[in-house]
XYZ file of C-alpha atoms in Angstrom:
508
model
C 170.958 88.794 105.392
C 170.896 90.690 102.106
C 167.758 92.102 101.165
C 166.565 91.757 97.203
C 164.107 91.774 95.030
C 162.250 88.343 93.736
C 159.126 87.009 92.322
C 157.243 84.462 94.105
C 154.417 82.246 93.487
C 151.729 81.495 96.426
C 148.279 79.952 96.272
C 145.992 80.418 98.897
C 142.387 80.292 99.593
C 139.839 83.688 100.791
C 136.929 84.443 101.142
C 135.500 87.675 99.476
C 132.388 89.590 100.227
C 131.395 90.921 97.309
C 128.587 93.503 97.328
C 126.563 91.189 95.852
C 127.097 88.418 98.264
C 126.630 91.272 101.173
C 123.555 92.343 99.516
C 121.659 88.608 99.148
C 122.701 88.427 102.668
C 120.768 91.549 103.628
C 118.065 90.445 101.445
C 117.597 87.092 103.465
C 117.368 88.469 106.546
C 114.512 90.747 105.461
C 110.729 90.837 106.091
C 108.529 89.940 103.296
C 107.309 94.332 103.961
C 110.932 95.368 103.438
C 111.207 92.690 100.367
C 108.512 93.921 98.617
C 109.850 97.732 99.623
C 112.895 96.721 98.363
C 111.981 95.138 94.990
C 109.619 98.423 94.349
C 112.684 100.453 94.714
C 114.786 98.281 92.016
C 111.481 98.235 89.578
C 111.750 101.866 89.676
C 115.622 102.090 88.791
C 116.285 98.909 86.534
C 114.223 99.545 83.573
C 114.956 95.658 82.450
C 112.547 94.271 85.203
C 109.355 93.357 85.334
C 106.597 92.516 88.147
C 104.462 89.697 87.770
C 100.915 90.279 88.880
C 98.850 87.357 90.037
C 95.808 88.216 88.181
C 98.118 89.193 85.061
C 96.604 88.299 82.273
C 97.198 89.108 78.425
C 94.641 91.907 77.290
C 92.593 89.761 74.441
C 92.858 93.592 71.829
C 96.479 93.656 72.592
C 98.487 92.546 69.487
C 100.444 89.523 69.312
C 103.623 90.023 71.004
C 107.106 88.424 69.530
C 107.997 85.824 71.639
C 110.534 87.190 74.346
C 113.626 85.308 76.708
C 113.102 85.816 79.954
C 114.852 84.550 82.944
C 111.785 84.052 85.586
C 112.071 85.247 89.123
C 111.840 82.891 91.984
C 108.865 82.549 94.280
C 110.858 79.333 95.367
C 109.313 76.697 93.999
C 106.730 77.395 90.764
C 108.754 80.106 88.725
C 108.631 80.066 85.433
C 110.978 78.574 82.951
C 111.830 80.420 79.855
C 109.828 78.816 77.584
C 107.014 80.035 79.847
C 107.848 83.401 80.178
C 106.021 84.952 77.023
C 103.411 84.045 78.073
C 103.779 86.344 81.425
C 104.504 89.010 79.431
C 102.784 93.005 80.398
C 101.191 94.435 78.205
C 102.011 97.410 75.980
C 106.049 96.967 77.008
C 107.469 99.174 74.490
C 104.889 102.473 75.478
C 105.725 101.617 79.221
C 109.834 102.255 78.180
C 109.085 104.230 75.195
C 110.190 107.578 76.809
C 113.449 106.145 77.942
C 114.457 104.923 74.587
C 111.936 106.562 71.861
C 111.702 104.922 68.580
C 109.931 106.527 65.660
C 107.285 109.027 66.012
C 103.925 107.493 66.272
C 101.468 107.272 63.281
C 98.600 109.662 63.816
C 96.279 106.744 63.793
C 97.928 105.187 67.174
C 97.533 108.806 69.110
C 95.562 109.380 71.880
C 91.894 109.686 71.337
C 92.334 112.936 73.368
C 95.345 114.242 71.796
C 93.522 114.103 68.504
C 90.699 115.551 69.844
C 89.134 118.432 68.022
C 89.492 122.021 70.004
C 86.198 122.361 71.433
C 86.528 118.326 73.143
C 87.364 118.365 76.571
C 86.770 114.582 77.583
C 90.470 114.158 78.002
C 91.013 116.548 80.276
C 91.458 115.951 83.713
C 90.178 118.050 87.141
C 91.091 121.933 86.847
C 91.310 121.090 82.872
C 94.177 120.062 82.891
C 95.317 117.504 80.496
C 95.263 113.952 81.952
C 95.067 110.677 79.698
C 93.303 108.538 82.437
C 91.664 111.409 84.697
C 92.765 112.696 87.974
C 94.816 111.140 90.506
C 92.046 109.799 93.262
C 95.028 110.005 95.884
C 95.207 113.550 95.454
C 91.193 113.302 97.256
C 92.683 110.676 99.794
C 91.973 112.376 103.329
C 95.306 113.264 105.217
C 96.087 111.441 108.288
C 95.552 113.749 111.264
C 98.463 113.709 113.938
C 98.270 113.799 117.506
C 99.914 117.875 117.053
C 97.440 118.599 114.213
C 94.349 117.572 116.532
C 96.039 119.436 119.399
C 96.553 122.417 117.032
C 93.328 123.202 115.660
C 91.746 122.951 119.379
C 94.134 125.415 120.385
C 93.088 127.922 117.901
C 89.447 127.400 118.598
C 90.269 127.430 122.359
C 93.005 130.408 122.662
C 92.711 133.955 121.394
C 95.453 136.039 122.814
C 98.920 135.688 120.784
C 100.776 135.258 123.678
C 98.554 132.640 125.019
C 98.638 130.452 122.189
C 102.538 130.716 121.724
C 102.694 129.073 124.865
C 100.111 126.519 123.822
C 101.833 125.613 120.609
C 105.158 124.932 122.681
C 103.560 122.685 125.149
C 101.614 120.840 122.403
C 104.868 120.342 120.609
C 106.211 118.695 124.173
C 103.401 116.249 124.173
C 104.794 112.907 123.274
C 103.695 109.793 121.276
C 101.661 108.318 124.788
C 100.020 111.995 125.501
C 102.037 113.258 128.128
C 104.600 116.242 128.978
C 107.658 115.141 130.513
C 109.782 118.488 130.597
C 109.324 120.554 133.607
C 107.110 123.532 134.329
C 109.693 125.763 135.658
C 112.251 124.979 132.531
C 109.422 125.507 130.137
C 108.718 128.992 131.500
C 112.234 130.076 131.712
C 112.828 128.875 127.979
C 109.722 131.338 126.620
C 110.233 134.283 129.252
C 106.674 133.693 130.756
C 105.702 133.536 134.528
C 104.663 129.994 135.555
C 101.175 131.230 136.510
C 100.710 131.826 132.840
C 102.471 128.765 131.750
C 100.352 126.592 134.178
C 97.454 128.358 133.011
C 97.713 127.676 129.045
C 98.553 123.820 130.634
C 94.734 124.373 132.282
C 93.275 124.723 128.739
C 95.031 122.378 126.722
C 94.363 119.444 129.123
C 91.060 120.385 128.194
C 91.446 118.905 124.766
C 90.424 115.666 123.162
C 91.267 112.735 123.390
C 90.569 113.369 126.947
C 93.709 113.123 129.374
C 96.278 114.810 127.077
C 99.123 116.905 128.289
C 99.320 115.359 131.971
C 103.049 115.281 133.292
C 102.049 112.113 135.254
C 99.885 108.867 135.417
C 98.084 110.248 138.093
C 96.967 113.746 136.846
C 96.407 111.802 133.283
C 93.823 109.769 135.504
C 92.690 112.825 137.321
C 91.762 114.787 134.130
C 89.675 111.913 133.010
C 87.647 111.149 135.991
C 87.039 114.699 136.171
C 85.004 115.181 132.651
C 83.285 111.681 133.939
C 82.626 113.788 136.781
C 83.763 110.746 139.380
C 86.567 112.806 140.703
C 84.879 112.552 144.202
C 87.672 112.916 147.395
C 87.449 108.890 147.796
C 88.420 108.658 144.021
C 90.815 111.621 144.878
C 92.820 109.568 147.413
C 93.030 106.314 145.105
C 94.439 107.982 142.275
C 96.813 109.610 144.689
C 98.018 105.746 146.226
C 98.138 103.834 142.823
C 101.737 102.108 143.993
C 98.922 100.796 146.226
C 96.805 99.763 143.793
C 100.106 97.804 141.969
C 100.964 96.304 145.318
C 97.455 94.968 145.592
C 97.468 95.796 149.185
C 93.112 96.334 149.365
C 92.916 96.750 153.053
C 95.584 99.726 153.299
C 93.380 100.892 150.214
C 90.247 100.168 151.832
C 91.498 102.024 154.935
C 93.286 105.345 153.425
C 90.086 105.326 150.838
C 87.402 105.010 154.234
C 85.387 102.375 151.689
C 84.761 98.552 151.797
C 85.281 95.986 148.990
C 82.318 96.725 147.157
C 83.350 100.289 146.866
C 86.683 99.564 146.320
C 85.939 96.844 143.408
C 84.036 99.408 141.785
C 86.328 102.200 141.893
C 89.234 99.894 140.718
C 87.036 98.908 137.740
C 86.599 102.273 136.730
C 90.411 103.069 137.062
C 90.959 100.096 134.611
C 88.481 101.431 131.997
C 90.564 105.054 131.968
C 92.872 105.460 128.758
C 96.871 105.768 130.454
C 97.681 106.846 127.325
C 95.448 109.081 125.798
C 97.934 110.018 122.666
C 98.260 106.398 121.688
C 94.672 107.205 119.280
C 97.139 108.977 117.553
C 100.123 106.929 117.023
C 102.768 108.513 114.580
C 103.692 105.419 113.006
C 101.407 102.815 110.982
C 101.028 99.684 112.799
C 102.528 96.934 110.238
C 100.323 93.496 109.890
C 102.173 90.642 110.194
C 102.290 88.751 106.745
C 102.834 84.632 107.151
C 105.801 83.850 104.767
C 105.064 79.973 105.207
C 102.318 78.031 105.977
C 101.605 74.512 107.464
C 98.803 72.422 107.413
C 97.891 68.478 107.665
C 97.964 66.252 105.028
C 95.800 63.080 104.946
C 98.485 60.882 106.013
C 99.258 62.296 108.894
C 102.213 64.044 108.133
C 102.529 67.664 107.586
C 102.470 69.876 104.040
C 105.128 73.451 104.534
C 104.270 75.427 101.342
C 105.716 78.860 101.056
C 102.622 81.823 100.469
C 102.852 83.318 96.807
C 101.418 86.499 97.961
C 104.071 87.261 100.467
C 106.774 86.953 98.036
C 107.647 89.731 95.025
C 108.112 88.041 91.027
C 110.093 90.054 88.608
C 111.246 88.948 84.975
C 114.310 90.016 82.804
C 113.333 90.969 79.802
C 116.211 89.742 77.687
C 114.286 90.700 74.702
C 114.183 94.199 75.984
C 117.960 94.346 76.429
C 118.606 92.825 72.806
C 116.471 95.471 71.361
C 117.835 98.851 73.043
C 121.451 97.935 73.360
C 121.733 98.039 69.946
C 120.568 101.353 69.604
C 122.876 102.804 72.245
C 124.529 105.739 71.185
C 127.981 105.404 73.291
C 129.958 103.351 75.878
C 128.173 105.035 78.820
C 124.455 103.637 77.482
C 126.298 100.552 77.396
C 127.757 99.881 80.422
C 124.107 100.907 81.822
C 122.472 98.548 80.073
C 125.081 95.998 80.818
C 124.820 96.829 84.966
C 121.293 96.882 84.464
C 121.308 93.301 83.090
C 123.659 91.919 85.930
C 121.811 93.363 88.551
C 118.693 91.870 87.283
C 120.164 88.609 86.513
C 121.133 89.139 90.351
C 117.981 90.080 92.301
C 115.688 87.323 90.144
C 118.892 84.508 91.306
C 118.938 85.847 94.955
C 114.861 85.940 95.556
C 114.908 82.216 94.098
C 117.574 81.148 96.766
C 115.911 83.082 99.432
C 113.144 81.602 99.441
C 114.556 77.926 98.423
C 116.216 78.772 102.036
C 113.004 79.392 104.271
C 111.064 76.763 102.612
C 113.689 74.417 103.576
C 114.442 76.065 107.089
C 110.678 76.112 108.115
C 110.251 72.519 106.824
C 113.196 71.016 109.236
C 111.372 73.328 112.217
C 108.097 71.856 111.352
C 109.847 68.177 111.864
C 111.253 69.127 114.559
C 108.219 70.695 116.555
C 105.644 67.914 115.359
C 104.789 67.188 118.936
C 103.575 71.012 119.563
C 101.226 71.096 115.819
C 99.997 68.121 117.157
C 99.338 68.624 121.153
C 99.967 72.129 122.014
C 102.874 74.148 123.497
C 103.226 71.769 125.903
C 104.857 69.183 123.457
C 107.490 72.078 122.626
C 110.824 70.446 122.429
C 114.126 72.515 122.833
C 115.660 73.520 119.764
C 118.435 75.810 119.059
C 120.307 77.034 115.559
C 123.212 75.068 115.550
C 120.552 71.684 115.534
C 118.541 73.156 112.842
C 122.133 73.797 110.807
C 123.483 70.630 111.171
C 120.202 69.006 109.894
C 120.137 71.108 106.608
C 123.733 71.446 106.236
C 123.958 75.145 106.439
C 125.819 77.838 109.186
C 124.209 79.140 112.265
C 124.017 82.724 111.159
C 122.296 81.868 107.788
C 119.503 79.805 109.842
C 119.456 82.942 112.090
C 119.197 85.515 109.119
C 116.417 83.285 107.985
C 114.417 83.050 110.995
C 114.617 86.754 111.849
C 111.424 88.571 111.053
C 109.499 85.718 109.207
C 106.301 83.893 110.371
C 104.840 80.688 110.108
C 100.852 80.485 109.951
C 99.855 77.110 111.636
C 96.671 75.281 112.814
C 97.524 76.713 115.647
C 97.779 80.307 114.753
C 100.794 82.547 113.459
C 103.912 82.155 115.133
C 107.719 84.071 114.218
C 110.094 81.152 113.633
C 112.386 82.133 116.135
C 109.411 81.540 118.894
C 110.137 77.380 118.206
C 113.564 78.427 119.284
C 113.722 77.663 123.166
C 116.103 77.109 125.855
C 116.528 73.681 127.225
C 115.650 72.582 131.239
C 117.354 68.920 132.052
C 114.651 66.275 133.224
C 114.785 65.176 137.128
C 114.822 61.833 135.972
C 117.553 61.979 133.089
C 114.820 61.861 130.063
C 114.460 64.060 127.484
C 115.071 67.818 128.448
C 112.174 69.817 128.703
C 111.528 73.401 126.313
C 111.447 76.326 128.212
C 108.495 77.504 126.762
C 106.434 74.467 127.514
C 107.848 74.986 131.695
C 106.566 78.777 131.223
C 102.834 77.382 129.801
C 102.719 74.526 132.863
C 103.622 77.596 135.420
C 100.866 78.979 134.011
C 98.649 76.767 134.048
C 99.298 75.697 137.449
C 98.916 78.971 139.044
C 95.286 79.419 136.760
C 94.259 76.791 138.859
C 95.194 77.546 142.058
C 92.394 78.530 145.096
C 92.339 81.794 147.137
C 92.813 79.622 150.056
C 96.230 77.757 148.284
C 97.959 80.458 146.478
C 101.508 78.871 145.188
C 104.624 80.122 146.379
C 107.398 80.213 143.955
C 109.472 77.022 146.057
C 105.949 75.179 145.461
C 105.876 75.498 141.992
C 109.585 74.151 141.899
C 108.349 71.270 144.148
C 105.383 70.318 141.849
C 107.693 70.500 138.837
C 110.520 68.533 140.732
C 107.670 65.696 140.841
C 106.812 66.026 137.225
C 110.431 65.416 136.086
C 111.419 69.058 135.305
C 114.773 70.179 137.362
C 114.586 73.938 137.501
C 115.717 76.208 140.499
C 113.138 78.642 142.315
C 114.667 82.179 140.789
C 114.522 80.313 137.104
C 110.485 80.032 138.428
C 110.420 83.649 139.604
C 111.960 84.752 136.113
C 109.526 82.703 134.060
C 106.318 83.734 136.171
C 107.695 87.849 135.724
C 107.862 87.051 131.820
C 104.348 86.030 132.009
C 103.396 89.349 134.105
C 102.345 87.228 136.913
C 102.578 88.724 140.453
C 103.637 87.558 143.231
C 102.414 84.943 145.674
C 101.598 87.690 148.103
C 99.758 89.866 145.624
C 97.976 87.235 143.970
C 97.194 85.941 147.453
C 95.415 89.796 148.014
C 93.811 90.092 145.291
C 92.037 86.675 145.264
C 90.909 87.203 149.006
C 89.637 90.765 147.673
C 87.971 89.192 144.491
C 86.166 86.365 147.138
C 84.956 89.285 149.882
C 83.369 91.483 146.864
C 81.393 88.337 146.053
């Protein structure tokens, strides 16, 4: 078979991933935090873009402003069109870009007050005198949040005087972790700084001194230790508690009461106090900012009966193109290079406005078909939870499994019934005993729950109970499916549950 050369003709079909297609992707799959981090960064770079403010309003000493084209940035459902986008327009555009692309010098007359000021006028001058058109920064007065090492630190210089000393109590403060406690030990830390452990262990003395009380223990039980000491309830009874808290976890009160020499009463009170210690003293000062969770959807009734899904303006970042903007300064560019950034600078923002529209277009129309779906649990409670998956949801909407799971991720739904993540209406199914309609996971978990609330010291439930009383009420379910549900709902044991309820009764 001779090999030669030939041209051929094929058609075929492929899919491409463009970085813009990867990109919307990524941007649907993020939290409405990370969105608006994410739109801040492109307001920053693409000098074409433009945030809409909700209380935005046209400054009434502000001169008419030619009317602009604007292509209007989705909040999903209310953007607006282009014949309504002068009127969003900000204020003073061309000073905001003017030192990007300068036009010509400014008439004297349209100066600064305090640039034209005379020499001897100082009212434009900020703090330390120097110049500052609108003051000084009140951030720069903004008090600095102290860390968990910073607190630790300044003790230690208050606390420690010899050099040596506090070089070994800046090394064991810089062990203390995020929960307040020093995992590495003794021995390595000594042989690391060339120090006896007498002098190690005594620098350890001092810093667990510090505040927040209980800092720099190596376990739960000297963490406890340190704090019923400065309570002063550190008595040899306490002593032997804190020394047997796998006890304690067990709930096994009568080897407690025994080991202790106390009887319930004692014992109820010392566990009280136990519960009212801090196990993790460095959690006060937590590294990392706690975000809020911020509803991207919200339901409520309407007055037929049916339900209203409305997407939450706040939650979502609005931009505009200013195609005005763009006519203007491209035809002052100087070269190809100006250009082509202009030009990249359009597409992109052509881009982000298109891709924040059809992100939220998406949720709005992913919550709604959840919100159908899970009437029964708006309605009547968790119980009423039917099983749903993704592939149900993307067959109803016509869309793929992994865009309904991009969706759901890290978005929340506030209710009548409080504020829930989407994927929480997402639960496994169990198959009815008597061939019905399957049961939600979640609403098995809740009637566990509810059946061990109610349960007497003198009829604790066993696990093969439980399965029995479900059996009767339709739900098939085997007895380690019960044990896995009850762990996920940090309930102990029959046997524990059984102590601690006959403990609970003798103390009263």
């Amino acid at each position: 078979m001779a090999l030669i050369p030939k041209l051929a003709l094929r058609q075929a079909q492929s899919l491409v991933m463009t970085p813009q297609l990867m990109q919307a992707i990524k941007l649907l799959q993020l939290s409405s935090l990370d969105l608006a981090a994410y739109v801040d960064k492109e307001l920053e770079q693409n000098p074409l873009l433009e945030r809409i403010e909700p209380s935005e309003q046209r400054s009434e000493t502000a001169e008419p402003a030619a009317p602009e084209s604007r292509t209007a940035a989705a909040d999903g459902w209310d953007g607006p069109t282009q014949a309504e986008a002068p009127q969003l327009t900000m204020d003073r555009l061309d000073a905001d870009f003017g030192n990007v692309f300068p036009d010509d010098a400014a008439p004297a007359a349209e100066l600064p007050k305090a640039a034209a000021a005379e020499p001897g006028d100082w009212s434009g001058l900020g703090v330390g005198g120097a110049f500052s058109g609108e003051g000084g920064d009140i951030e720069a007065y903004v008090a600095e949040r102290a860390t968990l090492g910073d607190h630790l630190e300044r003790q230690l210089a208050i606390a420690v005087a010899d050099p040596a000393d506090r070089l070994i109590g800046l090394h064991l403060v810089d062990l203390v972790d995020a929960a307040g406690y020093i995992r590495e030990p003794l021995e390595t830390i000594s042989e690391r700084l060339g120090s006896s452990i007498e002098d190690v262990e005594r620098v350890l003395g001092i810093v667990q001194t510090f505040e927040p009380t209980g800092i720099a223990a190596r376990t739960l039980a000297e963490c406890l230790a340190i704090q019923l000491r400065e309570r002063d309830r550190f008595d040899p009874a306490m002593r032997t508690l804190v020394e047997n808290l796998d006890l304690a976890a067990r709930r096994d009160f009568a080897a407690l009461k025994r080991i202790c020499g106390v009887d319930d009463e004692d014992l109820a009170d010392m566990l009280a106090e136990l519960r009212a210690l801090d196990p993790k003293p460095g959690h006060a000062f937590g590294s990392e900012l706690v975000q809020p969770v911020v509803p991207d959807v919200s339901v409520r009734a309407a007055s037929d009966g049916s339900w209203l899904v409305e997407l939450i303006a706040d939650s979502l970042p609005r931009v505009l193109v200013n195609q005005s903007y763009y006519a203007r300064v491209v035809r002052t560019a100087k070269n190809e290079v100006e250009k082509t950034f202009l030009t990249e600078c359009l597409q992109t923002a052509n881009w982000l406005t298109r891709s924040l529209e059809q992100r939220a277009r998406t949720i709005l129309k992913v919550a709604t078909e959840i919100v159908r779906q899970q009437d029964g649990f708006l309605t009547y409670g968790v119980a009423h939870l039917r099983p749903l998956n993704l592939r149900m949801i993307a067959d109803a909407i016509g869309m793929h499994e992994s865009t309904v799971s991009r969706v759901t991720a890290n978005k929340y739904i506030a209710t009548p019934r409080g504020v829930f993540e989407l994927k929480y209406f997402f639960t496994a199914s169990i198959a009815n005993a008597d061939g019905g309609d399957a049961h939600s996971a979640e609403a098995v978990r809740h009637r566990i729950r509810i059946m061990i609330d109610a349960e007497s010291p003198d009829d604790v439930l066993s696990d093969d109970t439980i399965v029995k009383l479900l059996h009767g009420g339709g739900v098939e379910i085997a007895r380690r499916t019960v044990a896995k549900y009850r762990e996920s709902l940090r309930i102990p044991s029959s046997v524990q549950r059984r102590r601690e309820k006959k403990g609970m009764a003798a103390t009263t």
